[in-house]
Amino acid sequence: MQYLYEGAQALGEIRDGKLSHRLLTGLSLDETIARIAINADGNKDAANNRLYLTDALNSVIAQLADDDNANIQNSYGYSPYGQSQTVGPDSANNPNQYTSRENDNTELYYYRARYYDPVLKRFVSSDPIGLAGGLNTYQYVGGNPLSYVDPRGLDWVYSQSTGQTTHVDSNGNSANVGTGYAGTSNGRNNPAMQNVSNVGPLPRGTYDIGAGHYSSNTGPNTMNLTPKPGTDTLGRDLFRIHGNNAANDASHGCVILGPNIRNQINNSADRVLRVVP
């Protein structure tokens, strides 16, 4: 079986060279709502359509029939680190299970940059960014699988000059997830002014991303940025990722991102931000 992708999001399944299923997805990566079966004539196969019930991690916990009754066809249970067990017959042969990733019967889940083993509770290959993500380069979701997911297995990268926020895959390719800004006045998105307090963008380097919290000044999913050893903040401190204001001038060096991007970052286990020119 192969998958049809738009960017990083799977939108369909291909079997024997033909589209066999369409995947109805939400706004978040790996947020799959329904699996629409396609017959050999290219029409919907309503008997094998399935609606998904998912938990907070987007793991599929039950499949419902796509009819007026929406009866549960089968359900799934998971260990904290994702070992799955099916309850009831899975006549639709559904691969989308833990964190809505594909269970391909190898006991591994592919998180785009590398494979994850729920039995070993770790990735099977080292983090492609090396030690920048922490000393344990095989660790999954920082040891907290009940709260976080790791759909890409990587860290976040923010550009001082463009405001672009990306993930980087194992081949060094970047996937843009959105843009924002850092700094104010002449210092806005101006790397040359990274040393100017309260004006320029936060300095280049690597930062740990704290848990999201609500701030009356900066809104929901405000995340503190703590510089890692070796990052020179040029005498500056108190950097955060947070929301914008009505004047579109909310930064004195902090990273300003929209609510959807902040939500992705906060729900991700990728807790490292690399700031580049």
PDB file of C-alpha atoms in Angstrom:
ATOM      1  CA  MET A   1       0.000   0.000   0.000  1.00  0.00           C
ATOM      2  CA  GLN A   2       1.103   3.544  -0.759  1.00  0.00           C
ATOM      3  CA  TYR A   3      -0.132   6.912   0.469  1.00  0.00           C
ATOM      4  CA  LEU A   4      -1.134  10.074  -1.358  1.00  0.00           C
ATOM      5  CA  TYR A   5       0.264  13.135   0.420  1.00  0.00           C
ATOM      6  CA  GLU A   6      -0.276  16.869   0.270  1.00  0.00           C
ATOM      7  CA  GLY A   7       2.811  18.219   1.961  1.00  0.00           C
ATOM      8  CA  ALA A   8       3.192  16.245   5.188  1.00  0.00           C
ATOM      9  CA  GLN A   9      -0.491  15.253   5.439  1.00  0.00           C
ATOM     10  CA  ALA A  10      -1.744  11.893   4.119  1.00  0.00           C
ATOM     11  CA  LEU A  11      -4.939  12.361   2.092  1.00  0.00           C
ATOM     12  CA  GLY A  12      -5.442   8.942   0.526  1.00  0.00           C
ATOM     13  CA  GLU A  13      -4.424   5.292   0.245  1.00  0.00           C
ATOM     14  CA  ILE A  14      -3.367   3.658  -3.008  1.00  0.00           C
ATOM     15  CA  ARG A  15      -3.587  -0.110  -3.531  1.00  0.00           C
ATOM     16  CA  ASP A  16      -2.632  -1.878  -6.746  1.00  0.00           C
ATOM     17  CA  GLY A  17      -2.114   1.477  -8.414  1.00  0.00           C
ATOM     18  CA  LYS A  18      -5.634   2.750  -7.661  1.00  0.00           C
ATOM     19  CA  LEU A  19      -7.044   5.074  -5.024  1.00  0.00           C
ATOM     20  CA  SER A  20      -8.710   2.796  -2.460  1.00  0.00           C
ATOM     21  CA  HIS A  21      -9.513   5.288   0.312  1.00  0.00           C
ATOM     22  CA  ARG A  22      -9.745   9.034   0.798  1.00  0.00           C
ATOM     23  CA  LEU A  23      -8.862  10.457   4.201  1.00  0.00           C
ATOM     24  CA  LEU A  24     -10.905  13.358   5.532  1.00  0.00           C
ATOM     25  CA  THR A  25      -8.595  15.441   7.715  1.00  0.00           C
ATOM     26  CA  GLY A  26      -8.826  18.372  10.110  1.00  0.00           C
ATOM     27  CA  LEU A  27      -6.590  21.401  10.586  1.00  0.00           C
ATOM     28  CA  SER A  28      -3.840  19.697  12.591  1.00  0.00           C
ATOM     29  CA  LEU A  29      -1.233  17.329  11.192  1.00  0.00           C
ATOM     30  CA  ASP A  30      -2.447  13.696  11.476  1.00  0.00           C
ATOM     31  CA  GLU A  31      -5.930  14.794  12.533  1.00  0.00           C
ATOM     32  CA  THR A  32      -7.932  12.217  10.553  1.00  0.00           C
ATOM     33  CA  ILE A  33     -11.720  12.430  10.829  1.00  0.00           C
ATOM     34  CA  ALA A  34     -12.952   9.766   8.416  1.00  0.00           C
ATOM     35  CA  ARG A  35     -11.767   7.111   5.968  1.00  0.00           C
ATOM     36  CA  ILE A  36     -13.826   6.997   2.771  1.00  0.00           C
ATOM     37  CA  ALA A  37     -13.651   3.718   0.831  1.00  0.00           C
ATOM     38  CA  ILE A  38     -13.491   3.808  -2.990  1.00  0.00           C
ATOM     39  CA  ASN A  39     -14.545   0.795  -5.067  1.00  0.00           C
ATOM     40  CA  ALA A  40     -12.990  -0.466  -8.296  1.00  0.00           C
ATOM     41  CA  ASP A  41     -15.251   1.826 -10.341  1.00  0.00           C
ATOM     42  CA  GLY A  42     -13.993   4.900  -8.503  1.00  0.00           C
ATOM     43  CA  ASN A  43     -17.216   5.391  -6.540  1.00  0.00           C
ATOM     44  CA  LYS A  44     -17.762   5.501  -2.791  1.00  0.00           C
ATOM     45  CA  ASP A  45     -18.073   2.117  -1.099  1.00  0.00           C
ATOM     46  CA  ALA A  46     -20.447   3.217   1.652  1.00  0.00           C
ATOM     47  CA  ALA A  47     -20.441  -0.134   3.460  1.00  0.00           C
ATOM     48  CA  ASN A  48     -16.742   0.242   4.217  1.00  0.00           C
ATOM     49  CA  ASN A  49     -16.675   3.962   5.028  1.00  0.00           C
ATOM     50  CA  ARG A  50     -15.578   4.640   8.593  1.00  0.00           C
ATOM     51  CA  LEU A  51     -15.876   7.640  10.900  1.00  0.00           C
ATOM     52  CA  TYR A  52     -13.178   7.932  13.551  1.00  0.00           C
ATOM     53  CA  LEU A  53     -13.498   8.575  17.252  1.00  0.00           C
ATOM     54  CA  THR A  54     -10.163   9.875  18.519  1.00  0.00           C
ATOM     55  CA  ASP A  55      -8.621  10.824  21.835  1.00  0.00           C
ATOM     56  CA  ALA A  56      -6.559  13.878  22.786  1.00  0.00           C
ATOM     57  CA  LEU A  57      -3.501  12.482  20.970  1.00  0.00           C
ATOM     58  CA  ASN A  58      -5.520  11.876  17.764  1.00  0.00           C
ATOM     59  CA  SER A  59      -5.253   8.115  18.364  1.00  0.00           C
ATOM     60  CA  VAL A  60      -8.198   6.278  16.805  1.00  0.00           C
ATOM     61  CA  ILE A  61     -10.154   4.665  19.657  1.00  0.00           C
ATOM     62  CA  ALA A  62     -13.154   3.479  17.628  1.00  0.00           C
ATOM     63  CA  GLN A  63     -14.519   3.236  14.099  1.00  0.00           C
ATOM     64  CA  LEU A  64     -18.157   4.057  13.409  1.00  0.00           C
ATOM     65  CA  ALA A  65     -20.269   3.007  10.451  1.00  0.00           C
ATOM     66  CA  ASP A  66     -21.044   5.854   8.062  1.00  0.00           C
ATOM     67  CA  ASP A  67     -24.821   5.545   8.264  1.00  0.00           C
ATOM     68  CA  ASP A  68     -27.768   6.882  10.249  1.00  0.00           C
ATOM     69  CA  ASN A  69     -27.015   4.625  13.232  1.00  0.00           C
ATOM     70  CA  ALA A  70     -23.233   5.209  13.346  1.00  0.00           C
ATOM     71  CA  ASN A  71     -22.740   1.970  15.271  1.00  0.00           C
ATOM     72  CA  ILE A  72     -19.283   1.160  16.598  1.00  0.00           C
ATOM     73  CA  GLN A  73     -17.629  -1.373  14.278  1.00  0.00           C
ATOM     74  CA  ASN A  74     -14.531  -1.976  16.379  1.00  0.00           C
ATOM     75  CA  SER A  75     -12.414  -0.201  18.970  1.00  0.00           C
ATOM     76  CA  TYR A  76      -8.761   0.136  19.946  1.00  0.00           C
ATOM     77  CA  GLY A  77      -6.850   0.253  23.200  1.00  0.00           C
ATOM     78  CA  TYR A  78      -3.285   1.488  23.639  1.00  0.00           C
ATOM     79  CA  SER A  79      -0.512   1.250  26.177  1.00  0.00           C
ATOM     80  CA  PRO A  80       0.934   4.637  27.246  1.00  0.00           C
ATOM     81  CA  TYR A  81       3.614   4.338  24.539  1.00  0.00           C
ATOM     82  CA  GLY A  82       1.303   3.135  21.788  1.00  0.00           C
ATOM     83  CA  GLN A  83       1.120  -0.654  21.705  1.00  0.00           C
ATOM     84  CA  SER A  84      -2.319  -1.246  20.194  1.00  0.00           C
ATOM     85  CA  GLN A  85      -4.982  -3.896  20.655  1.00  0.00           C
ATOM     86  CA  THR A  86      -8.088  -4.192  18.494  1.00  0.00           C
ATOM     87  CA  VAL A  87     -11.418  -5.091  20.085  1.00  0.00           C
ATOM     88  CA  GLY A  88     -13.939  -6.473  17.613  1.00  0.00           C
ATOM     89  CA  PRO A  89     -13.544  -7.369  13.927  1.00  0.00           C
ATOM     90  CA  ASP A  90     -11.895  -4.753  11.717  1.00  0.00           C
ATOM     91  CA  SER A  91     -13.655  -5.542   8.447  1.00  0.00           C
ATOM     92  CA  ALA A  92     -12.429  -2.296   6.873  1.00  0.00           C
ATOM     93  CA  ASN A  93      -8.772  -3.197   7.581  1.00  0.00           C
ATOM     94  CA  ASN A  94      -8.005   0.214   9.091  1.00  0.00           C
ATOM     95  CA  PRO A  95      -4.286   1.096   9.381  1.00  0.00           C
ATOM     96  CA  ASN A  96      -4.736   4.453  11.162  1.00  0.00           C
ATOM     97  CA  GLN A  97      -4.299   3.866  14.872  1.00  0.00           C
ATOM     98  CA  TYR A  98      -1.877   5.338  17.447  1.00  0.00           C
ATOM     99  CA  THR A  99      -1.672   9.150  17.020  1.00  0.00           C
ATOM    100  CA  SER A 100      -3.497   8.500  13.704  1.00  0.00           C
ATOM    101  CA  ARG A 101      -0.304   7.140  12.181  1.00  0.00           C
ATOM    102  CA  GLU A 102      -0.287   3.960  10.113  1.00  0.00           C
ATOM    103  CA  ASN A 103       0.116   0.572  11.786  1.00  0.00           C
ATOM    104  CA  ASP A 104       1.681  -1.312   8.883  1.00  0.00           C
ATOM    105  CA  ASN A 105       1.985  -4.629  10.805  1.00  0.00           C
ATOM    106  CA  THR A 106       5.738  -4.231  11.316  1.00  0.00           C
ATOM    107  CA  GLU A 107       5.092  -3.017  14.900  1.00  0.00           C
ATOM    108  CA  LEU A 108       6.679   0.303  13.892  1.00  0.00           C
ATOM    109  CA  TYR A 109       5.104   3.710  13.247  1.00  0.00           C
ATOM    110  CA  TYR A 110       6.613   6.070  10.691  1.00  0.00           C
ATOM    111  CA  TYR A 111       6.842   9.673  11.921  1.00  0.00           C
ATOM    112  CA  ARG A 112       8.226  11.080   8.674  1.00  0.00           C
ATOM    113  CA  ALA A 113      11.826  11.613   9.783  1.00  0.00           C
ATOM    114  CA  ARG A 114      12.254   8.214  11.461  1.00  0.00           C
ATOM    115  CA  TYR A 115      10.476   5.113  12.755  1.00  0.00           C
ATOM    116  CA  TYR A 116       9.101   4.693  16.271  1.00  0.00           C
ATOM    117  CA  ASP A 117       8.867   1.381  18.164  1.00  0.00           C
ATOM    118  CA  PRO A 118       6.091   1.379  20.821  1.00  0.00           C
ATOM    119  CA  VAL A 119       7.480  -1.827  22.356  1.00  0.00           C
ATOM    120  CA  LEU A 120      10.911  -0.290  22.925  1.00  0.00           C
ATOM    121  CA  LYS A 121       9.247   3.078  23.705  1.00  0.00           C
ATOM    122  CA  ARG A 122      11.764   4.943  21.556  1.00  0.00           C
ATOM    123  CA  PHE A 123      12.732   5.825  18.008  1.00  0.00           C
ATOM    124  CA  VAL A 124      14.806   3.178  16.257  1.00  0.00           C
ATOM    125  CA  SER A 125      17.245   5.711  14.790  1.00  0.00           C
ATOM    126  CA  SER A 126      19.024   8.695  16.272  1.00  0.00           C
ATOM    127  CA  ASP A 127      17.611  12.216  16.054  1.00  0.00           C
ATOM    128  CA  PRO A 128      18.857  13.733  12.754  1.00  0.00           C
ATOM    129  CA  ILE A 129      19.554  17.038  14.527  1.00  0.00           C
ATOM    130  CA  GLY A 130      21.997  15.301  16.870  1.00  0.00           C
ATOM    131  CA  LEU A 131      22.384  16.520  20.445  1.00  0.00           C
ATOM    132  CA  ALA A 132      20.523  19.785  19.796  1.00  0.00           C
ATOM    133  CA  GLY A 133      17.329  17.992  20.798  1.00  0.00           C
ATOM    134  CA  GLY A 134      18.826  16.612  24.019  1.00  0.00           C
ATOM    135  CA  LEU A 135      21.303  14.019  25.221  1.00  0.00           C
ATOM    136  CA  ASN A 136      18.970  11.084  24.516  1.00  0.00           C
ATOM    137  CA  THR A 137      18.705  11.164  20.733  1.00  0.00           C
ATOM    138  CA  TYR A 138      16.306   8.173  20.637  1.00  0.00           C
ATOM    139  CA  GLN A 139      13.803   9.461  23.193  1.00  0.00           C
ATOM    140  CA  TYR A 140      10.131   9.747  22.235  1.00  0.00           C
ATOM    141  CA  VAL A 141       8.095  12.805  23.350  1.00  0.00           C
ATOM    142  CA  GLY A 142      10.437  13.642  26.195  1.00  0.00           C
ATOM    143  CA  GLY A 143       9.231  10.599  28.131  1.00  0.00           C
ATOM    144  CA  ASN A 144       5.678  12.017  28.353  1.00  0.00           C
ATOM    145  CA  PRO A 145       3.501  10.095  25.844  1.00  0.00           C
ATOM    146  CA  LEU A 146       0.255  10.901  27.665  1.00  0.00           C
ATOM    147  CA  SER A 147       0.584  14.612  26.918  1.00  0.00           C
ATOM    148  CA  TYR A 148       2.562  14.980  23.691  1.00  0.00           C
ATOM    149  CA  VAL A 149       2.846  13.665  20.163  1.00  0.00           C
ATOM    150  CA  ASP A 150       5.785  13.883  17.789  1.00  0.00           C
ATOM    151  CA  PRO A 151       4.425  13.786  14.213  1.00  0.00           C
ATOM    152  CA  ARG A 152       7.758  14.735  12.653  1.00  0.00           C
ATOM    153  CA  GLY A 153      10.311  13.544  15.214  1.00  0.00           C
ATOM    154  CA  LEU A 154      12.246  16.795  14.891  1.00  0.00           C
ATOM    155  CA  ASP A 155      12.712  20.300  16.283  1.00  0.00           C
ATOM    156  CA  TRP A 156      11.451  23.740  15.265  1.00  0.00           C
ATOM    157  CA  VAL A 157      13.436  26.344  13.327  1.00  0.00           C
ATOM    158  CA  TYR A 158      12.717  30.090  13.314  1.00  0.00           C
ATOM    159  CA  SER A 159      14.290  32.555  10.862  1.00  0.00           C
ATOM    160  CA  GLN A 160      15.184  36.007  12.219  1.00  0.00           C
ATOM    161  CA  SER A 161      14.995  37.604   8.784  1.00  0.00           C
ATOM    162  CA  THR A 162      11.754  36.132   7.414  1.00  0.00           C
ATOM    163  CA  GLY A 163       9.803  35.058  10.496  1.00  0.00           C
ATOM    164  CA  GLN A 164       9.333  31.661   8.873  1.00  0.00           C
ATOM    165  CA  THR A 165       8.809  28.711  11.216  1.00  0.00           C
ATOM    166  CA  THR A 166       9.697  25.264   9.893  1.00  0.00           C
ATOM    167  CA  HIS A 167      10.408  21.664  10.689  1.00  0.00           C
ATOM    168  CA  VAL A 168      13.466  20.034   9.136  1.00  0.00           C
ATOM    169  CA  ASP A 169      13.388  16.446   7.887  1.00  0.00           C
ATOM    170  CA  SER A 170      16.173  13.880   8.079  1.00  0.00           C
ATOM    171  CA  ASN A 171      17.499  15.009   4.684  1.00  0.00           C
ATOM    172  CA  GLY A 172      17.739  18.644   5.761  1.00  0.00           C
ATOM    173  CA  ASN A 173      14.620  19.700   3.844  1.00  0.00           C
ATOM    174  CA  SER A 174      12.388  22.310   5.503  1.00  0.00           C
ATOM    175  CA  ALA A 175       8.585  22.230   5.677  1.00  0.00           C
ATOM    176  CA  ASN A 176       7.096  25.668   6.276  1.00  0.00           C
ATOM    177  CA  VAL A 177       4.395  25.679   8.962  1.00  0.00           C
ATOM    178  CA  GLY A 178       3.805  29.438   9.049  1.00  0.00           C
ATOM    179  CA  THR A 179       5.341  32.871   9.524  1.00  0.00           C
ATOM    180  CA  GLY A 180       5.500  35.481  12.262  1.00  0.00           C
ATOM    181  CA  TYR A 181       7.866  38.205  13.397  1.00  0.00           C
ATOM    182  CA  ALA A 182      10.288  39.184  16.155  1.00  0.00           C
ATOM    183  CA  GLY A 183      11.454  42.656  17.156  1.00  0.00           C
ATOM    184  CA  THR A 184       9.970  46.111  16.712  1.00  0.00           C
ATOM    185  CA  SER A 185      10.535  49.215  14.564  1.00  0.00           C
ATOM    186  CA  ASN A 186      13.817  48.945  12.603  1.00  0.00           C
ATOM    187  CA  GLY A 187      14.662  45.787  14.520  1.00  0.00           C
ATOM    188  CA  ARG A 188      11.688  43.817  13.291  1.00  0.00           C
ATOM    189  CA  ASN A 189      12.940  40.709  11.465  1.00  0.00           C
ATOM    190  CA  ASN A 190      16.380  42.360  11.348  1.00  0.00           C
ATOM    191  CA  PRO A 191      19.181  39.931  12.298  1.00  0.00           C
ATOM    192  CA  ALA A 192      21.729  42.781  12.387  1.00  0.00           C
ATOM    193  CA  MET A 193      19.946  44.188  15.441  1.00  0.00           C
ATOM    194  CA  GLN A 194      19.764  40.973  17.474  1.00  0.00           C
ATOM    195  CA  ASN A 195      22.023  42.581  20.098  1.00  0.00           C
ATOM    196  CA  VAL A 196      19.733  45.595  20.649  1.00  0.00           C
ATOM    197  CA  SER A 197      17.571  45.030  23.727  1.00  0.00           C
ATOM    198  CA  ASN A 198      13.812  45.493  23.311  1.00  0.00           C
ATOM    199  CA  VAL A 199      14.226  46.251  19.587  1.00  0.00           C
ATOM    200  CA  GLY A 200      15.899  43.441  17.644  1.00  0.00           C
ATOM    201  CA  PRO A 201      14.797  39.809  17.270  1.00  0.00           C
ATOM    202  CA  LEU A 202      15.935  37.211  19.786  1.00  0.00           C
ATOM    203  CA  PRO A 203      19.560  36.182  19.173  1.00  0.00           C
ATOM    204  CA  ARG A 204      20.580  33.197  17.095  1.00  0.00           C
ATOM    205  CA  GLY A 205      21.040  29.945  18.964  1.00  0.00           C
ATOM    206  CA  THR A 206      19.118  27.024  20.422  1.00  0.00           C
ATOM    207  CA  TYR A 207      16.344  27.333  23.019  1.00  0.00           C
ATOM    208  CA  ASP A 208      14.276  24.903  25.064  1.00  0.00           C
ATOM    209  CA  ILE A 209      10.547  25.514  24.595  1.00  0.00           C
ATOM    210  CA  GLY A 210       8.552  25.581  27.818  1.00  0.00           C
ATOM    211  CA  ALA A 211       4.997  24.365  28.302  1.00  0.00           C
ATOM    212  CA  GLY A 212       2.268  26.616  26.967  1.00  0.00           C
ATOM    213  CA  HIS A 213       0.397  28.760  29.462  1.00  0.00           C
ATOM    214  CA  TYR A 214      -2.145  31.554  29.405  1.00  0.00           C
ATOM    215  CA  SER A 215      -0.937  35.113  29.944  1.00  0.00           C
ATOM    216  CA  SER A 216      -3.246  38.097  30.327  1.00  0.00           C
ATOM    217  CA  ASN A 217      -0.708  40.119  28.316  1.00  0.00           C
ATOM    218  CA  THR A 218       0.264  37.677  25.573  1.00  0.00           C
ATOM    219  CA  GLY A 219      -2.655  35.250  25.341  1.00  0.00           C
ATOM    220  CA  PRO A 220      -2.971  31.451  25.296  1.00  0.00           C
ATOM    221  CA  ASN A 221      -0.103  29.112  24.473  1.00  0.00           C
ATOM    222  CA  THR A 222       2.575  31.537  25.597  1.00  0.00           C
ATOM    223  CA  MET A 223       5.809  29.511  25.819  1.00  0.00           C
ATOM    224  CA  ASN A 224       8.997  30.552  27.591  1.00  0.00           C
ATOM    225  CA  LEU A 225      12.265  30.118  25.682  1.00  0.00           C
ATOM    226  CA  THR A 226      15.285  29.067  27.762  1.00  0.00           C
ATOM    227  CA  PRO A 227      18.664  29.325  26.005  1.00  0.00           C
ATOM    228  CA  LYS A 228      20.641  26.098  25.828  1.00  0.00           C
ATOM    229  CA  PRO A 229      24.316  26.042  26.858  1.00  0.00           C
ATOM    230  CA  GLY A 230      26.408  27.645  24.139  1.00  0.00           C
ATOM    231  CA  THR A 231      23.714  30.126  23.086  1.00  0.00           C
ATOM    232  CA  ASP A 232      24.875  33.725  23.592  1.00  0.00           C
ATOM    233  CA  THR A 233      21.832  35.902  24.236  1.00  0.00           C
ATOM    234  CA  LEU A 234      23.997  39.047  24.123  1.00  0.00           C
ATOM    235  CA  GLY A 235      22.887  40.198  27.546  1.00  0.00           C
ATOM    236  CA  ARG A 236      19.191  39.804  26.743  1.00  0.00           C
ATOM    237  CA  ASP A 237      16.639  37.519  28.416  1.00  0.00           C
ATOM    238  CA  LEU A 238      12.951  36.691  28.990  1.00  0.00           C
ATOM    239  CA  PHE A 239      12.229  35.508  25.453  1.00  0.00           C
ATOM    240  CA  ARG A 240       8.938  33.798  24.647  1.00  0.00           C
ATOM    241  CA  ILE A 241       6.759  32.549  21.842  1.00  0.00           C
ATOM    242  CA  HIS A 242       3.406  34.309  22.132  1.00  0.00           C
ATOM    243  CA  GLY A 243       0.500  35.915  20.296  1.00  0.00           C
ATOM    244  CA  ASN A 244       0.080  39.206  18.487  1.00  0.00           C
ATOM    245  CA  ASN A 245      -1.763  42.360  19.582  1.00  0.00           C
ATOM    246  CA  ALA A 246      -4.244  44.664  17.852  1.00  0.00           C
ATOM    247  CA  ALA A 247      -1.465  47.044  16.817  1.00  0.00           C
ATOM    248  CA  ASN A 248       0.512  44.187  15.199  1.00  0.00           C
ATOM    249  CA  ASP A 249       3.528  45.288  17.246  1.00  0.00           C
ATOM    250  CA  ALA A 250       3.702  42.855  20.165  1.00  0.00           C
ATOM    251  CA  SER A 251       7.408  41.965  20.112  1.00  0.00           C
ATOM    252  CA  HIS A 252      10.431  43.429  21.853  1.00  0.00           C
ATOM    253  CA  GLY A 253      12.429  40.407  20.746  1.00  0.00           C
ATOM    254  CA  CYS A 254       9.972  37.575  21.372  1.00  0.00           C
ATOM    255  CA  VAL A 255       8.705  35.326  18.571  1.00  0.00           C
ATOM    256  CA  ILE A 256       5.156  36.283  17.544  1.00  0.00           C
ATOM    257  CA  LEU A 257       3.180  33.476  15.897  1.00  0.00           C
ATOM    258  CA  GLY A 258      -0.478  32.881  15.097  1.00  0.00           C
ATOM    259  CA  PRO A 259      -2.709  30.699  17.288  1.00  0.00           C
ATOM    260  CA  ASN A 260      -2.655  27.647  15.017  1.00  0.00           C
ATOM    261  CA  ILE A 261       1.142  27.548  14.892  1.00  0.00           C
ATOM    262  CA  ARG A 262       1.432  28.043  18.643  1.00  0.00           C
ATOM    263  CA  ASN A 263      -1.053  25.242  19.156  1.00  0.00           C
ATOM    264  CA  GLN A 264       1.015  22.917  16.957  1.00  0.00           C
ATOM    265  CA  ILE A 265       4.184  23.759  18.855  1.00  0.00           C
ATOM    266  CA  ASN A 266       2.571  23.380  22.267  1.00  0.00           C
ATOM    267  CA  ASN A 267       0.994  20.020  21.379  1.00  0.00           C
ATOM    268  CA  SER A 268       4.240  18.705  19.933  1.00  0.00           C
ATOM    269  CA  ALA A 269       6.965  16.849  21.796  1.00  0.00           C
ATOM    270  CA  ASP A 270       9.524  18.830  19.792  1.00  0.00           C
ATOM    271  CA  ARG A 271      10.673  21.147  22.568  1.00  0.00           C
ATOM    272  CA  VAL A 272      13.697  22.743  20.902  1.00  0.00           C
ATOM    273  CA  LEU A 273      13.711  25.960  18.842  1.00  0.00           C
ATOM    274  CA  ARG A 274      16.699  26.758  16.645  1.00  0.00           C
ATOM    275  CA  VAL A 275      16.946  30.440  15.716  1.00  0.00           C
ATOM    276  CA  VAL A 276      18.792  31.071  12.459  1.00  0.00           C
ATOM    277  CA  PRO A 277      19.490  34.279  10.473  1.00  0.00           C
TER     278      PRO A 277
END
